[in-house]
mmCIF file of C-alpha atoms in Angstrom:
data_model
loop_
_atom_site.group_PDB
_atom_site.id
_atom_site.type_symbol
_atom_site.label_atom_id
_atom_site.label_comp_id
_atom_site.label_asym_id
_atom_site.label_seq_id
_atom_site.Cartn_x
_atom_site.Cartn_y
_atom_site.Cartn_z
ATOM 1 C CA MET A 1 0.000 0.000 0.000
ATOM 2 C CA LYS A 2 1.579 3.273 -1.114
ATOM 3 C CA THR A 3 1.219 6.173 1.281
ATOM 4 C CA ILE A 4 0.744 9.886 0.888
ATOM 5 C CA ASP A 5 4.398 10.447 1.828
ATOM 6 C CA GLU A 6 5.398 8.614 -1.345
ATOM 7 C CA LEU A 7 2.953 10.732 -3.350
ATOM 8 C CA LEU A 8 4.343 13.947 -1.882
ATOM 9 C CA ALA A 9 7.874 12.799 -2.681
ATOM 10 C CA GLU A 10 6.831 12.259 -6.308
ATOM 11 C CA GLY A 11 5.349 15.759 -6.434
ATOM 12 C CA VAL A 12 1.729 16.888 -6.588
ATOM 13 C CA ALA A 13 1.954 20.544 -7.595
ATOM 14 C CA GLY A 14 -0.750 21.320 -10.137
ATOM 15 C CA LYS A 15 -2.294 17.834 -9.901
ATOM 16 C CA ARG A 16 -5.966 17.294 -9.048
ATOM 17 C CA VAL A 17 -5.958 14.991 -6.024
ATOM 18 C CA PHE A 18 -9.234 13.303 -5.104
ATOM 19 C CA VAL A 19 -9.364 12.698 -1.329
ATOM 20 C CA ARG A 20 -12.018 10.225 -0.251
ATOM 21 C CA ALA A 21 -12.591 11.490 3.284
ATOM 22 C CA ASP A 22 -15.137 10.630 5.952
ATOM 23 C CA LEU A 23 -16.985 13.855 6.753
ATOM 24 C CA ASN A 24 -20.016 11.956 8.038
ATOM 25 C CA VAL A 25 -20.430 14.207 11.063
ATOM 26 C CA PRO A 26 -23.474 14.398 13.351
ATOM 27 C CA LEU A 27 -25.672 17.419 12.666
ATOM 28 C CA ASP A 28 -28.326 19.277 14.650
ATOM 29 C CA GLY A 29 -29.965 20.975 11.697
ATOM 30 C CA THR A 30 -26.962 22.599 10.048
ATOM 31 C CA THR A 31 -24.876 22.709 13.233
ATOM 32 C CA ILE A 32 -22.081 20.142 13.561
ATOM 33 C CA THR A 33 -22.172 18.609 17.045
ATOM 34 C CA ASP A 34 -18.880 16.691 16.739
ATOM 35 C CA ASP A 35 -16.227 17.659 14.180
ATOM 36 C CA GLY A 36 -13.820 14.827 15.059
ATOM 37 C CA ARG A 37 -13.956 13.223 11.628
ATOM 38 C CA ILE A 38 -13.208 16.504 9.878
ATOM 39 C CA ARG A 39 -10.212 17.122 12.128
ATOM 40 C CA ALA A 40 -9.018 13.572 11.439
ATOM 41 C CA VAL A 41 -8.578 14.177 7.690
ATOM 42 C CA LEU A 42 -7.013 17.609 8.191
ATOM 43 C CA PRO A 43 -3.344 16.467 8.102
ATOM 44 C CA THR A 44 -3.822 14.830 4.699
ATOM 45 C CA VAL A 45 -5.697 17.752 3.137
ATOM 46 C CA LYS A 46 -3.259 20.280 4.592
ATOM 47 C CA ALA A 47 -0.164 18.422 3.392
ATOM 48 C CA LEU A 48 -1.524 18.119 -0.141
ATOM 49 C CA ALA A 49 -2.601 21.764 -0.322
ATOM 50 C CA GLU A 50 0.734 22.994 1.028
ATOM 51 C CA ALA A 51 2.485 20.896 -1.625
ATOM 52 C CA GLY A 52 0.527 22.674 -4.357
ATOM 53 C CA ALA A 53 -2.109 20.065 -5.155
ATOM 54 C CA ARG A 54 -5.594 21.002 -6.265
ATOM 55 C CA VAL A 55 -7.489 19.065 -3.599
ATOM 56 C CA VAL A 56 -10.953 17.637 -4.278
ATOM 57 C CA VAL A 57 -12.510 16.302 -1.063
ATOM 58 C CA ALA A 58 -15.442 13.902 -1.299
ATOM 59 C CA SER A 59 -17.496 12.089 1.319
ATOM 60 C CA HIS A 60 -20.866 10.678 2.212
ATOM 61 C CA LEU A 61 -23.081 11.959 5.012
ATOM 62 C CA GLY A 62 -26.034 10.043 6.427
ATOM 63 C CA ARG A 63 -28.197 7.756 4.344
ATOM 64 C CA PRO A 64 -29.908 9.704 1.564
ATOM 65 C CA LYS A 65 -31.654 7.434 -0.907
ATOM 66 C CA GLY A 66 -29.527 8.016 -3.996
ATOM 67 C CA ALA A 67 -30.926 11.497 -4.678
ATOM 68 C CA PRO A 68 -30.225 15.035 -3.419
ATOM 69 C CA ASP A 69 -31.653 15.781 0.027
ATOM 70 C CA PRO A 70 -30.772 19.110 1.706
ATOM 71 C CA VAL A 71 -30.925 17.465 5.142
ATOM 72 C CA PHE A 72 -27.760 15.538 4.231
ATOM 73 C CA SER A 73 -25.826 18.313 2.504
ATOM 74 C CA LEU A 74 -22.065 18.465 3.102
ATOM 75 C CA ALA A 75 -22.153 22.275 3.078
ATOM 76 C CA PRO A 76 -21.713 22.567 6.893
ATOM 77 C CA ALA A 77 -18.777 20.127 6.773
ATOM 78 C CA ALA A 78 -17.148 22.096 3.940
ATOM 79 C CA ALA A 79 -17.502 25.308 5.920
ATOM 80 C CA ARG A 80 -15.965 23.702 9.019
ATOM 81 C CA LEU A 81 -13.084 22.276 6.973
ATOM 82 C CA GLY A 82 -12.349 25.785 5.746
ATOM 83 C CA GLU A 83 -12.348 27.121 9.311
ATOM 84 C CA LEU A 84 -9.928 24.422 10.443
ATOM 85 C CA LEU A 85 -7.648 24.964 7.437
ATOM 86 C CA GLY A 86 -7.779 28.727 7.833
ATOM 87 C CA ALA A 87 -8.477 29.028 4.110
ATOM 88 C CA ASP A 88 -11.409 29.322 1.735
ATOM 89 C CA VAL A 89 -12.854 25.981 0.672
ATOM 90 C CA ALA A 90 -14.960 25.939 -2.470
ATOM 91 C CA PHE A 91 -18.171 23.929 -2.386
ATOM 92 C CA ALA A 92 -19.790 22.230 -5.365
ATOM 93 C CA THR A 93 -23.540 21.839 -5.108
ATOM 94 C CA ASP A 94 -23.435 18.504 -6.939
ATOM 95 C CA THR A 95 -20.996 15.602 -7.074
ATOM 96 C CA VAL A 96 -20.162 15.021 -10.733
ATOM 97 C CA GLY A 97 -22.361 17.572 -12.508
ATOM 98 C CA GLU A 98 -21.842 21.086 -13.803
ATOM 99 C CA SER A 99 -21.094 22.606 -10.405
ATOM 100 C CA ALA A 100 -18.478 19.983 -9.526
ATOM 101 C CA THR A 101 -16.825 20.206 -12.933
ATOM 102 C CA ALA A 102 -16.676 24.016 -12.810
ATOM 103 C CA THR A 103 -15.553 24.114 -9.163
ATOM 104 C CA VAL A 104 -12.681 21.695 -9.738
ATOM 105 C CA ALA A 105 -11.678 23.454 -12.965
ATOM 106 C CA GLY A 106 -11.536 26.732 -11.042
ATOM 107 C CA LEU A 107 -9.065 25.486 -8.434
ATOM 108 C CA ALA A 108 -5.599 26.992 -8.375
ATOM 109 C CA ASP A 109 -2.574 25.159 -6.975
ATOM 110 C CA GLY A 110 -2.931 24.732 -3.204
ATOM 111 C CA GLN A 111 -6.688 25.293 -3.155
ATOM 112 C CA VAL A 112 -9.328 22.924 -1.753
ATOM 113 C CA ALA A 113 -12.869 22.094 -2.834
ATOM 114 C CA VAL A 114 -15.545 19.838 -1.366
ATOM 115 C CA VAL A 115 -18.100 18.225 -3.670
ATOM 116 C CA GLU A 116 -21.623 17.430 -2.518
ATOM 117 C CA ASN A 117 -22.631 14.200 -0.771
ATOM 118 C CA LEU A 118 -21.554 11.158 -2.788
ATOM 119 C CA ARG A 119 -24.695 9.289 -1.767
ATOM 120 C CA PHE A 120 -26.842 11.812 -3.623
ATOM 121 C CA ASN A 121 -25.895 9.591 -6.587
ATOM 122 C CA ALA A 122 -27.388 6.084 -6.695
ATOM 123 C CA GLY A 123 -24.196 4.731 -8.286
ATOM 124 C CA GLU A 124 -22.176 5.307 -5.113
ATOM 125 C CA THR A 125 -23.833 2.553 -3.059
ATOM 126 C CA SER A 126 -25.257 0.406 -5.867
ATOM 127 C CA LYS A 127 -24.816 -3.355 -5.627
ATOM 128 C CA ASP A 128 -24.716 -3.436 -9.421
ATOM 129 C CA ASP A 129 -21.054 -3.454 -10.479
ATOM 130 C CA ALA A 130 -21.761 -1.694 -13.784
ATOM 131 C CA GLU A 131 -23.694 1.130 -12.118
ATOM 132 C CA ARG A 132 -20.939 1.669 -9.570
ATOM 133 C CA ALA A 133 -18.275 1.554 -12.294
ATOM 134 C CA ALA A 134 -20.124 4.169 -14.348
ATOM 135 C CA PHE A 135 -20.289 6.529 -11.376
ATOM 136 C CA SER A 136 -16.629 5.959 -10.553
ATOM 137 C CA ASP A 137 -15.764 6.878 -14.162
ATOM 138 C CA GLN A 138 -17.477 10.245 -13.603
ATOM 139 C CA LEU A 139 -15.559 10.755 -10.365
ATOM 140 C CA ALA A 140 -12.276 9.805 -12.045
ATOM 141 C CA ALA A 141 -12.794 12.594 -14.568
ATOM 142 C CA LEU A 142 -12.399 15.094 -11.723
ATOM 143 C CA ALA A 143 -8.928 13.964 -10.696
ATOM 144 C CA ASP A 144 -5.438 12.817 -11.609
ATOM 145 C CA VAL A 145 -4.638 10.993 -8.350
ATOM 146 C CA TYR A 146 -6.669 9.211 -5.642
ATOM 147 C CA VAL A 147 -5.960 9.356 -1.906
ATOM 148 C CA GLY A 148 -8.044 7.137 0.345
ATOM 149 C CA ASP A 149 -8.444 8.633 3.815
ATOM 150 C CA GLY A 150 -12.027 7.842 4.788
ATOM 151 C CA PHE A 151 -11.385 5.010 7.227
ATOM 152 C CA GLY A 152 -14.984 5.015 8.443
ATOM 153 C CA ALA A 153 -16.081 3.852 4.976
ATOM 154 C CA VAL A 154 -13.392 1.321 4.013
ATOM 155 C CA HIS A 155 -15.637 -1.623 4.933
ATOM 156 C CA ARG A 156 -18.102 -0.546 2.227
ATOM 157 C CA LYS A 157 -17.893 -1.737 -1.371
ATOM 158 C CA HIS A 158 -18.899 1.658 -2.720
ATOM 159 C CA ALA A 159 -17.863 3.395 -5.938
ATOM 160 C CA SER A 160 -15.653 6.060 -4.355
ATOM 161 C CA VAL A 161 -14.101 3.565 -1.938
ATOM 162 C CA PHE A 162 -13.628 0.407 -4.001
ATOM 163 C CA ASP A 163 -14.021 1.109 -7.735
ATOM 164 C CA LEU A 164 -12.393 4.528 -8.114
ATOM 165 C CA PRO A 165 -8.884 3.663 -6.810
ATOM 166 C CA ALA A 166 -8.445 1.154 -9.655
ATOM 167 C CA LYS A 167 -8.862 3.977 -12.179
ATOM 168 C CA LEU A 168 -6.259 6.374 -10.794
ATOM 169 C CA PRO A 169 -2.825 6.197 -9.172
ATOM 170 C CA HIS A 170 -3.806 5.531 -5.564
ATOM 171 C CA TYR A 171 -2.327 6.147 -2.122
ATOM 172 C CA ALA A 172 -3.362 5.845 1.527
ATOM 173 C CA GLY A 173 -3.741 9.102 3.439
ATOM 174 C CA TYR A 174 -2.301 9.723 6.893
ATOM 175 C CA LEU A 175 -5.487 8.697 8.710
ATOM 176 C CA ILE A 176 -5.829 5.320 7.009
ATOM 177 C CA ALA A 177 -2.128 4.590 7.469
ATOM 178 C CA THR A 178 -2.464 5.364 11.181
ATOM 179 C CA GLU A 179 -5.658 3.334 11.618
ATOM 180 C CA VAL A 180 -4.201 0.274 9.903
ATOM 181 C CA GLY A 181 -1.050 0.526 12.008
ATOM 182 C CA VAL A 182 -3.145 0.591 15.176
ATOM 183 C CA LEU A 183 -5.266 -2.373 14.111
ATOM 184 C CA LYS A 184 -2.133 -4.396 13.407
ATOM 185 C CA LYS A 185 -1.098 -3.764 17.019
ATOM 186 C CA LEU A 186 -4.431 -5.277 18.060
ATOM 187 C CA THR A 187 -4.074 -8.357 15.862
ATOM 188 C CA GLU A 188 -0.438 -9.090 14.997
ATOM 189 C CA ASP A 189 1.750 -7.545 17.674
ATOM 190 C CA VAL A 190 -0.352 -7.717 20.833
ATOM 191 C CA GLN A 191 1.170 -6.829 24.188
ATOM 192 C CA ARG A 192 -0.459 -8.802 27.026
ATOM 193 C CA PRO A 193 -2.598 -8.830 29.056
ATOM 194 C CA TYR A 194 -5.004 -7.894 26.235
ATOM 195 C CA ALA A 195 -8.357 -6.600 27.510
ATOM 196 C CA VAL A 196 -11.400 -5.732 25.420
ATOM 197 C CA ALA A 197 -14.441 -3.769 26.596
ATOM 198 C CA LEU A 198 -17.509 -4.176 24.398
ATOM 199 C CA GLY A 199 -20.759 -2.263 24.807
ATOM 200 C CA GLY A 200 -23.525 -0.892 22.660
ATOM 201 C CA SER A 201 -27.124 -1.910 22.276
ATOM 202 C CA LYS A 202 -27.285 -5.129 20.248
ATOM 203 C CA VAL A 203 -25.289 -8.259 20.961
ATOM 204 C CA SER A 204 -25.888 -9.363 17.357
ATOM 205 C CA ASP A 205 -23.654 -6.487 16.195
ATOM 206 C CA LYS A 206 -20.740 -7.866 18.203
ATOM 207 C CA LEU A 207 -21.081 -11.661 17.882
ATOM 208 C CA ALA A 208 -18.533 -12.017 15.092
ATOM 209 C CA VAL A 209 -15.897 -9.933 16.865
ATOM 210 C CA ILE A 210 -16.469 -11.791 20.147
ATOM 211 C CA ASP A 211 -16.016 -15.037 18.216
ATOM 212 C CA GLN A 212 -12.607 -13.855 16.969
ATOM 213 C CA LEU A 213 -11.512 -12.283 20.242
ATOM 214 C CA LEU A 214 -12.214 -15.439 22.251
ATOM 215 C CA GLY A 215 -9.069 -16.838 20.688
ATOM 216 C CA LYS A 216 -6.989 -13.672 21.103
ATOM 217 C CA ALA A 217 -8.009 -11.583 24.135
ATOM 218 C CA ASP A 218 -7.270 -12.402 27.763
ATOM 219 C CA ARG A 219 -10.347 -10.571 29.101
ATOM 220 C CA ILE A 220 -13.583 -9.432 27.498
ATOM 221 C CA LEU A 221 -15.792 -7.050 29.486
ATOM 222 C CA ILE A 222 -19.430 -6.788 28.405
ATOM 223 C CA GLY A 223 -21.641 -3.743 28.995
ATOM 224 C CA GLY A 224 -24.383 -1.702 27.370
ATOM 225 C CA GLY A 225 -27.704 -3.080 26.207
ATOM 226 C CA MET A 226 -26.009 -6.202 24.858
ATOM 227 C CA ALA A 227 -25.141 -7.287 28.420
ATOM 228 C CA PHE A 228 -28.756 -8.187 29.165
ATOM 229 C CA THR A 229 -28.765 -11.007 26.630
ATOM 230 C CA PHE A 230 -25.740 -12.451 28.436
ATOM 231 C CA LEU A 231 -27.421 -12.026 31.833
ATOM 232 C CA LYS A 232 -30.596 -13.698 30.518
ATOM 233 C CA ALA A 233 -28.478 -16.570 29.196
ATOM 234 C CA GLN A 234 -27.280 -17.054 32.773
ATOM 235 C CA GLY A 235 -30.884 -17.311 33.907
ATOM 236 C CA HIS A 236 -31.273 -13.826 35.390
ATOM 237 C CA GLU A 237 -34.349 -11.577 35.222
ATOM 238 C CA VAL A 238 -33.707 -8.559 32.954
ATOM 239 C CA GLY A 239 -37.040 -6.730 33.294
ATOM 240 C CA THR A 240 -37.878 -4.633 30.241
ATOM 241 C CA SER A 241 -34.217 -4.213 29.253
ATOM 242 C CA LEU A 242 -33.070 -4.634 25.679
ATOM 243 C CA LEU A 243 -32.992 -8.362 24.971
ATOM 244 C CA GLN A 244 -32.257 -10.398 21.834
ATOM 245 C CA GLU A 245 -33.723 -13.757 22.789
ATOM 246 C CA ASP A 246 -32.756 -15.302 19.446
ATOM 247 C CA GLN A 247 -29.091 -14.703 20.337
ATOM 248 C CA ILE A 248 -29.204 -16.530 23.684
ATOM 249 C CA PRO A 249 -27.943 -19.849 22.205
ATOM 250 C CA ALA A 250 -24.916 -18.111 20.636
ATOM 251 C CA VAL A 251 -24.208 -16.176 23.824
ATOM 252 C CA THR A 252 -24.456 -19.362 25.902
ATOM 253 C CA GLU A 253 -21.973 -21.054 23.578
ATOM 254 C CA TYR A 254 -19.546 -18.118 23.936
ATOM 255 C CA LEU A 255 -19.775 -18.258 27.729
ATOM 256 C CA GLU A 256 -18.906 -21.970 27.616
ATOM 257 C CA ARG A 257 -16.062 -21.437 25.134
ATOM 258 C CA ALA A 258 -14.573 -18.626 27.178
ATOM 259 C CA GLU A 259 -14.434 -20.885 30.225
ATOM 260 C CA LYS A 260 -12.759 -23.683 28.269
ATOM 261 C CA LEU A 261 -10.206 -21.302 26.706
ATOM 262 C CA GLY A 262 -9.394 -19.580 29.975
ATOM 263 C CA VAL A 263 -10.633 -16.213 28.701
ATOM 264 C CA GLU A 264 -12.233 -14.008 31.342
ATOM 265 C CA LEU A 265 -15.652 -13.025 29.983
ATOM 266 C CA VAL A 266 -16.764 -10.491 32.574
ATOM 267 C CA LEU A 267 -20.414 -9.443 32.960
ATOM 268 C CA PRO A 268 -21.990 -6.670 35.058
ATOM 269 C CA ILE A 269 -22.472 -7.428 38.740
ATOM 270 C CA ASP A 270 -24.874 -4.499 39.165
ATOM 271 C CA VAL A 271 -26.905 -2.328 36.799
ATOM 272 C CA VAL A 272 -28.667 1.038 36.904
ATOM 273 C CA VAL A 273 -32.395 0.650 36.266
ATOM 274 C CA SER A 274 -35.302 2.997 35.652
ATOM 275 C CA PRO A 275 -39.042 2.583 34.975
ATOM 276 C CA GLY A 276 -38.608 4.022 31.477
ATOM 277 C CA PHE A 277 -36.269 5.491 28.886
ATOM 278 C CA PRO A 278 -35.106 9.063 29.620
ATOM 279 C CA ASP A 279 -35.628 12.172 27.517
ATOM 280 C CA LEU A 280 -32.170 12.622 26.004
ATOM 281 C CA LYS A 281 -32.794 16.203 24.925
ATOM 282 C CA ALA A 282 -34.158 17.506 28.218
ATOM 283 C CA LYS A 283 -31.605 15.577 30.310
ATOM 284 C CA ALA A 284 -33.822 16.193 33.353
ATOM 285 C CA PRO A 285 -33.200 14.028 36.455
ATOM 286 C CA THR A 286 -34.956 10.651 36.309
ATOM 287 C CA GLU A 287 -36.042 7.979 38.740
ATOM 288 C CA HIS A 288 -33.211 5.445 38.816
ATOM 289 C CA THR A 289 -31.358 3.123 41.150
ATOM 290 C CA ALA A 290 -28.534 0.583 41.090
ATOM 291 C CA VAL A 291 -29.447 -3.060 41.739
ATOM 292 C CA ASP A 292 -27.494 -6.300 41.714
ATOM 293 C CA ALA A 293 -27.423 -7.812 38.232
ATOM 294 C CA ASP A 294 -29.016 -11.034 39.500
ATOM 295 C CA LYS A 295 -31.824 -9.177 41.313
ATOM 296 C CA MET A 296 -33.339 -6.955 38.632
ATOM 297 C CA PRO A 297 -36.997 -6.169 39.364
ATOM 298 C CA GLU A 298 -39.650 -6.945 36.778
ATOM 299 C CA GLY A 299 -40.825 -3.897 34.865
ATOM 300 C CA GLN A 300 -37.497 -2.060 35.217
ATOM 301 C CA LEU A 301 -35.260 -1.049 32.312
ATOM 302 C CA GLY A 302 -31.486 -1.433 32.571
ATOM 303 C CA LEU A 303 -29.719 1.662 31.229
ATOM 304 C CA ASP A 304 -26.139 1.474 32.512
ATOM 305 C CA ILE A 305 -23.684 -0.753 34.321
ATOM 306 C CA GLY A 306 -23.695 -0.024 38.053
ATOM 307 C CA PRO A 307 -20.998 1.567 40.233
ATOM 308 C CA LYS A 308 -19.690 -1.792 41.521
ATOM 309 C CA THR A 309 -19.331 -2.987 37.930
ATOM 310 C CA GLY A 310 -17.536 0.238 37.012
ATOM 311 C CA GLU A 311 -14.994 -0.458 39.755
ATOM 312 C CA LEU A 312 -14.699 -4.107 38.704
ATOM 313 C CA TYR A 313 -14.103 -3.211 35.064
ATOM 314 C CA ALA A 314 -11.529 -0.574 36.031
ATOM 315 C CA SER A 315 -9.645 -3.234 37.995
ATOM 316 C CA LYS A 316 -9.736 -5.600 35.011
ATOM 317 C CA LEU A 317 -8.249 -2.894 32.774
ATOM 318 C CA ALA A 318 -5.687 -1.588 35.232
ATOM 319 C CA ASP A 319 -2.795 -3.932 34.364
ATOM 320 C CA ALA A 320 -3.663 -4.477 30.698
ATOM 321 C CA ARG A 321 -0.875 -3.739 28.211
ATOM 322 C CA THR A 322 -3.356 -3.526 25.319
ATOM 323 C CA VAL A 323 -6.954 -2.295 25.602
ATOM 324 C CA PHE A 324 -9.601 -2.047 22.878
ATOM 325 C CA TRP A 325 -12.933 -0.432 23.744
ATOM 326 C CA ASN A 326 -15.928 -0.349 21.415
ATOM 327 C CA GLY A 327 -19.418 0.635 22.536
ATOM 328 C CA PRO A 328 -20.708 2.643 25.516
ATOM 329 C CA MET A 329 -21.601 0.939 28.787
ATOM 330 C CA GLY A 330 -24.971 2.696 29.013
ATOM 331 C CA VAL A 331 -27.093 5.545 27.700
ATOM 332 C CA PHE A 332 -24.224 7.999 28.151
ATOM 333 C CA GLU A 333 -26.144 10.837 26.465
ATOM 334 C CA HIS A 334 -28.105 11.270 29.734
ATOM 335 C CA PRO A 335 -26.111 12.188 32.861
ATOM 336 C CA ASP A 336 -27.966 9.653 35.033
ATOM 337 C CA TYR A 337 -26.659 6.792 32.868
ATOM 338 C CA ALA A 338 -23.203 8.028 31.850
ATOM 339 C CA GLU A 339 -21.152 6.864 34.839
ATOM 340 C CA GLY A 340 -20.441 3.367 33.531
ATOM 341 C CA THR A 341 -19.059 4.720 30.277
ATOM 342 C CA ARG A 342 -17.142 7.371 32.205
ATOM 343 C CA ALA A 343 -15.589 4.682 34.428
ATOM 344 C CA VAL A 344 -14.335 2.679 31.443
ATOM 345 C CA ALA A 345 -12.976 5.781 29.693
ATOM 346 C CA GLN A 346 -11.166 6.834 32.870
ATOM 347 C CA ALA A 347 -9.743 3.325 33.272
ATOM 348 C CA LEU A 348 -8.241 3.571 29.783
ATOM 349 C CA ILE A 349 -6.674 6.904 30.662
ATOM 350 C CA ASP A 350 -5.261 5.507 33.913
ATOM 351 C CA SER A 351 -3.839 2.456 32.136
ATOM 352 C CA ASP A 352 -0.160 2.313 31.262
ATOM 353 C CA GLY A 353 -0.982 0.146 28.257
ATOM 354 C CA PHE A 354 -1.747 0.921 24.606
ATOM 355 C CA THR A 355 -5.382 2.056 24.584
ATOM 356 C CA VAL A 356 -7.683 2.208 21.563
ATOM 357 C CA VAL A 357 -11.163 3.717 21.490
ATOM 358 C CA GLY A 358 -12.930 1.938 18.649
ATOM 359 C CA GLY A 359 -14.802 4.755 16.971
ATOM 360 C CA GLY A 360 -18.541 5.316 16.663
ATOM 361 C CA ASP A 361 -20.467 5.953 19.872
ATOM 362 C CA SER A 362 -17.379 5.297 22.007
ATOM 363 C CA ALA A 363 -15.498 8.159 20.359
ATOM 364 C CA ALA A 364 -18.587 10.364 20.673
ATOM 365 C CA ALA A 365 -18.836 9.475 24.373
ATOM 366 C CA VAL A 366 -15.214 10.461 24.988
ATOM 367 C CA ARG A 367 -15.881 13.902 23.569
ATOM 368 C CA THR A 368 -19.366 14.292 25.077
ATOM 369 C CA LEU A 369 -18.100 13.454 28.555
ATOM 370 C CA GLY A 370 -15.278 15.976 28.249
ATOM 371 C CA PHE A 371 -12.229 13.712 28.213
ATOM 372 C CA ASP A 372 -8.943 14.857 26.680
ATOM 373 C CA GLU A 373 -8.640 12.900 23.429
ATOM 374 C CA ASN A 374 -4.853 12.981 23.703
ATOM 375 C CA ALA A 375 -5.065 10.927 26.908
ATOM 376 C CA PHE A 376 -5.896 7.826 24.843
ATOM 377 C CA GLY A 377 -3.473 5.903 22.677
ATOM 378 C CA HIS A 378 -5.753 6.188 19.654
ATOM 379 C CA ILE A 379 -9.359 7.150 18.933
ATOM 380 C CA SER A 380 -10.579 5.478 15.761
ATOM 381 C CA THR A 381 -12.838 7.257 13.286
ATOM 382 C CA GLY A 382 -14.476 4.028 12.134
ATOM 383 C CA GLY A 383 -16.240 1.752 14.600
ATOM 384 C CA GLY A 384 -17.739 -0.553 11.975
ATOM 385 C CA ALA A 385 -14.508 -0.729 9.985
ATOM 386 C CA SER A 386 -12.474 -1.458 13.114
ATOM 387 C CA LEU A 387 -14.792 -4.284 14.165
ATOM 388 C CA GLU A 388 -14.775 -5.891 10.720
ATOM 389 C CA TYR A 389 -10.972 -5.740 10.627
ATOM 390 C CA LEU A 390 -10.822 -7.435 14.027
ATOM 391 C CA GLU A 391 -13.301 -10.038 12.750
ATOM 392 C CA GLY A 392 -10.727 -10.933 10.104
ATOM 393 C CA LYS A 393 -12.754 -9.648 7.165
ATOM 394 C CA THR A 394 -11.205 -8.178 4.018
ATOM 395 C CA LEU A 395 -12.154 -4.496 3.874
ATOM 396 C CA PRO A 396 -12.893 -3.421 0.261
ATOM 397 C CA GLY A 397 -11.459 0.081 0.698
ATOM 398 C CA LEU A 398 -8.155 -1.227 2.039
ATOM 399 C CA ALA A 399 -7.920 -3.975 -0.575
ATOM 400 C CA ALA A 400 -8.420 -1.339 -3.287
ATOM 401 C CA LEU A 401 -5.414 0.624 -2.049
ATOM 402 C CA GLU A 402 -3.101 -2.371 -2.258
ATOM 403 C CA ASP A 403 -0.950 -2.687 -5.361
#
């Protein structure tokens, strides 16, 4: 895989460089609530612009249905990119149409443009190879060189991620090079003890990675909504908590395998429960209490790991030399149910090991709860991509960058 450093050494002045970024930021209307993904691609865009390239940045945002939708416009992301660069960033109001063509043609050396949401074009996400190829041909006409730096999308077989690199000289940007290096530390060069904390809502989203980690990790800590399927598999009452009953056989098998392999599969010993789900916008105080995990009352909803579990999990992470965390321990968006996630984040900070926050909601939680991002070894920009890499899958966007 060639990197951007090799491209810069070859020279990019005057060349149109297409940067497939991940600007899929959360929006409240047109206000960006977390600009982490924009800041992540900044080193690549800056280096190319300073070297005299004509930089064309492209990304998806949200899930528009293959047609323009102002709700999913990249205009706010383009404006924020310009603020962070300290330079004007041109914005094309389409992806491969008249505006994009004119905007790219109008770039001078060292200037940057953002084209509109790639998913406004059905060809970007099409499962039809010919339709994707046709769209990638249109994208290729905008550039001389391709730089892949949208790690959050590399697990997608999309036109701008998979098909386009084959049509242009292609290189990995700084972000992708960093992310791949980190993931290799989690799979090929692991320092032990190796502890993994997994949370999030659905256990079905994590089954494949648990399957792989049972042969690699020393400890796996389970939290979030997915924990209740594990607790139910042990025969415990889980009230009205999130439960995937169809996954109980798989979870039971993992519990048995972990015991046979000598892997610590650690479950909550207490949980924070409430009669109902909180209003995440109002964030007003709610009725809640911590109960032992094996004594959950009927009619109560589990929304976080409890304080005793937070202490337990911190102790299990304390001596780890490698830690991977993916998924919050509770509904961290509400202050009454954020303490479990806070405890795990703090444990990573206190650890002397190599700590990785696996993107997605975990990365959002770190920022929402006010932690210093530099206190962690690495915060990934792609939760789904990270998990699929750890599952041992071939990621289309990374395969496309290989020579």
